[in-house]
Amino acid sequence: LVDGCRIYSNGGWGVHAYGSTSTRNVIRNNMIYNNAKAGARGPGIGLYTGSGQKAYNNLIWGNQEGIAVGEGATNSKVHNNSIYKNARYGVLIDPLSSSAEVLNNIVFANAAGILNQGTGSILQNNLTDTDPKFTDPAAADFRLLNGSPAIDAGISSDIVASDFQG
């Protein structure tokens, strides 16, 4: 469990869940930003190999990629994250991964939105390429302004009971 942390300015990955024993890891309610400084390598969150890993309610910005699901990961869940201004993809699901579930994410102002190369992936109710109307992202204030297209746009999630603000 990685919960309620501020993870920033690492040389590579912000959070790197990797290995054949990487099962049921939960990465939630974190601020993960400005990582991949050494050689521009690594996403804010990397869910690699293993089964049943979850990343939700994270604020992710300024990394090489927001969230990567890869290296044969199965049944990963990526729900309710705000992913902003990453150098490559907001969410990348590589061809070796299967059954990823990507729901209710705000993916905005990244070089590219969501790239799904996995098998059996489910992508639903993600807001991509539409300004979500964050309060002040330059000051790391990702609350939504009134009139945001993200308000009440998601669907129920079996792993998320409340948003980042509680």
JSON list of C-alpha atoms in Angstrom, two decimals, residues 96-150:
[
{"chain": "A", "resi": 96, "resn": "LEU", "atom": "CA", "xyz": [1.85, -7.70, -23.08]},
{"chain": "A", "resi": 97, "resn": "SER", "atom": "CA", "xyz": [-0.83, -6.67, -20.59]},
{"chain": "A", "resi": 98, "resn": "SER", "atom": "CA", "xyz": [-4.36, -8.00, -20.33]},
{"chain": "A", "resi": 99, "resn": "SER", "atom": "CA", "xyz": [-7.68, -7.15, -18.73]},
{"chain": "A", "resi": 100, "resn": "ALA", "atom": "CA", "xyz": [-6.76, -3.64, -17.58]},
{"chain": "A", "resi": 101, "resn": "GLU", "atom": "CA", "xyz": [-9.69, -1.56, -16.38]},
{"chain": "A", "resi": 102, "resn": "VAL", "atom": "CA", "xyz": [-9.30, 2.20, -16.91]},
{"chain": "A", "resi": 103, "resn": "LEU", "atom": "CA", "xyz": [-12.30, 4.15, -15.53]},
{"chain": "A", "resi": 104, "resn": "ASN", "atom": "CA", "xyz": [-13.15, 7.74, -14.59]},
{"chain": "A", "resi": 105, "resn": "ASN", "atom": "CA", "xyz": [-9.72, 9.26, -15.18]},
{"chain": "A", "resi": 106, "resn": "ILE", "atom": "CA", "xyz": [-9.09, 12.86, -16.19]},
{"chain": "A", "resi": 107, "resn": "VAL", "atom": "CA", "xyz": [-6.30, 12.78, -18.77]},
{"chain": "A", "resi": 108, "resn": "PHE", "atom": "CA", "xyz": [-5.54, 16.30, -19.98]},
{"chain": "A", "resi": 109, "resn": "ALA", "atom": "CA", "xyz": [-2.70, 18.27, -21.62]},
{"chain": "A", "resi": 110, "resn": "ASN", "atom": "CA", "xyz": [-0.39, 15.26, -21.98]},
{"chain": "A", "resi": 111, "resn": "ALA", "atom": "CA", "xyz": [1.52, 14.73, -25.22]},
{"chain": "A", "resi": 112, "resn": "ALA", "atom": "CA", "xyz": [-1.01, 11.92, -25.87]},
{"chain": "A", "resi": 113, "resn": "GLY", "atom": "CA", "xyz": [-4.06, 10.66, -23.96]},
{"chain": "A", "resi": 114, "resn": "ILE", "atom": "CA", "xyz": [-4.64, 6.94, -23.46]},
{"chain": "A", "resi": 115, "resn": "LEU", "atom": "CA", "xyz": [-2.86, 4.33, -25.60]},
{"chain": "A", "resi": 116, "resn": "ASN", "atom": "CA", "xyz": [-4.38, 0.88, -25.24]},
{"chain": "A", "resi": 117, "resn": "GLN", "atom": "CA", "xyz": [-2.32, -1.90, -26.81]},
{"chain": "A", "resi": 118, "resn": "GLY", "atom": "CA", "xyz": [-3.36, -4.55, -24.28]},
{"chain": "A", "resi": 119, "resn": "THR", "atom": "CA", "xyz": [-5.89, -7.34, -24.72]},
{"chain": "A", "resi": 120, "resn": "GLY", "atom": "CA", "xyz": [-9.28, -7.33, -23.05]},
{"chain": "A", "resi": 121, "resn": "SER", "atom": "CA", "xyz": [-8.92, -3.80, -21.69]},
{"chain": "A", "resi": 122, "resn": "ILE", "atom": "CA", "xyz": [-11.96, -1.85, -20.52]},
{"chain": "A", "resi": 123, "resn": "LEU", "atom": "CA", "xyz": [-11.84, 1.93, -20.95]},
{"chain": "A", "resi": 124, "resn": "GLN", "atom": "CA", "xyz": [-14.90, 3.82, -19.72]},
{"chain": "A", "resi": 125, "resn": "ASN", "atom": "CA", "xyz": [-15.86, 7.33, -18.71]},
{"chain": "A", "resi": 126, "resn": "ASN", "atom": "CA", "xyz": [-12.38, 8.80, -19.03]},
{"chain": "A", "resi": 127, "resn": "LEU", "atom": "CA", "xyz": [-12.22, 12.51, -19.81]},
{"chain": "A", "resi": 128, "resn": "THR", "atom": "CA", "xyz": [-9.47, 12.97, -22.39]},
{"chain": "A", "resi": 129, "resn": "ASP", "atom": "CA", "xyz": [-8.53, 16.00, -24.48]},
{"chain": "A", "resi": 130, "resn": "THR", "atom": "CA", "xyz": [-11.26, 18.12, -22.87]},
{"chain": "A", "resi": 131, "resn": "ASP", "atom": "CA", "xyz": [-10.31, 20.87, -20.44]},
{"chain": "A", "resi": 132, "resn": "PRO", "atom": "CA", "xyz": [-11.55, 19.65, -17.03]},
{"chain": "A", "resi": 133, "resn": "LYS", "atom": "CA", "xyz": [-11.32, 23.20, -15.63]},
{"chain": "A", "resi": 134, "resn": "PHE", "atom": "CA", "xyz": [-8.88, 22.63, -12.80]},
{"chain": "A", "resi": 135, "resn": "THR", "atom": "CA", "xyz": [-8.74, 25.48, -10.28]},
{"chain": "A", "resi": 136, "resn": "ASP", "atom": "CA", "xyz": [-4.99, 26.25, -10.70]},
{"chain": "A", "resi": 137, "resn": "PRO", "atom": "CA", "xyz": [-2.87, 23.35, -11.99]},
{"chain": "A", "resi": 138, "resn": "ALA", "atom": "CA", "xyz": [0.28, 25.51, -12.09]},
{"chain": "A", "resi": 139, "resn": "ALA", "atom": "CA", "xyz": [-0.03, 25.73, -8.30]},
{"chain": "A", "resi": 140, "resn": "ALA", "atom": "CA", "xyz": [-0.93, 22.00, -7.99]},
{"chain": "A", "resi": 141, "resn": "ASP", "atom": "CA", "xyz": [-4.58, 22.82, -7.25]},
{"chain": "A", "resi": 142, "resn": "PHE", "atom": "CA", "xyz": [-6.50, 20.18, -9.18]},
{"chain": "A", "resi": 143, "resn": "ARG", "atom": "CA", "xyz": [-9.90, 20.84, -7.66]},
{"chain": "A", "resi": 144, "resn": "LEU", "atom": "CA", "xyz": [-12.59, 21.25, -10.29]},
{"chain": "A", "resi": 145, "resn": "LEU", "atom": "CA", "xyz": [-14.21, 24.61, -10.99]},
{"chain": "A", "resi": 146, "resn": "ASN", "atom": "CA", "xyz": [-17.97, 24.91, -11.20]},
{"chain": "A", "resi": 147, "resn": "GLY", "atom": "CA", "xyz": [-19.11, 23.92, -14.67]},
{"chain": "A", "resi": 148, "resn": "SER", "atom": "CA", "xyz": [-16.32, 21.37, -15.14]},
{"chain": "A", "resi": 149, "resn": "PRO", "atom": "CA", "xyz": [-17.28, 18.64, -17.63]},
{"chain": "A", "resi": 150, "resn": "ALA", "atom": "CA", "xyz": [-15.75, 16.12, -15.18]}
]
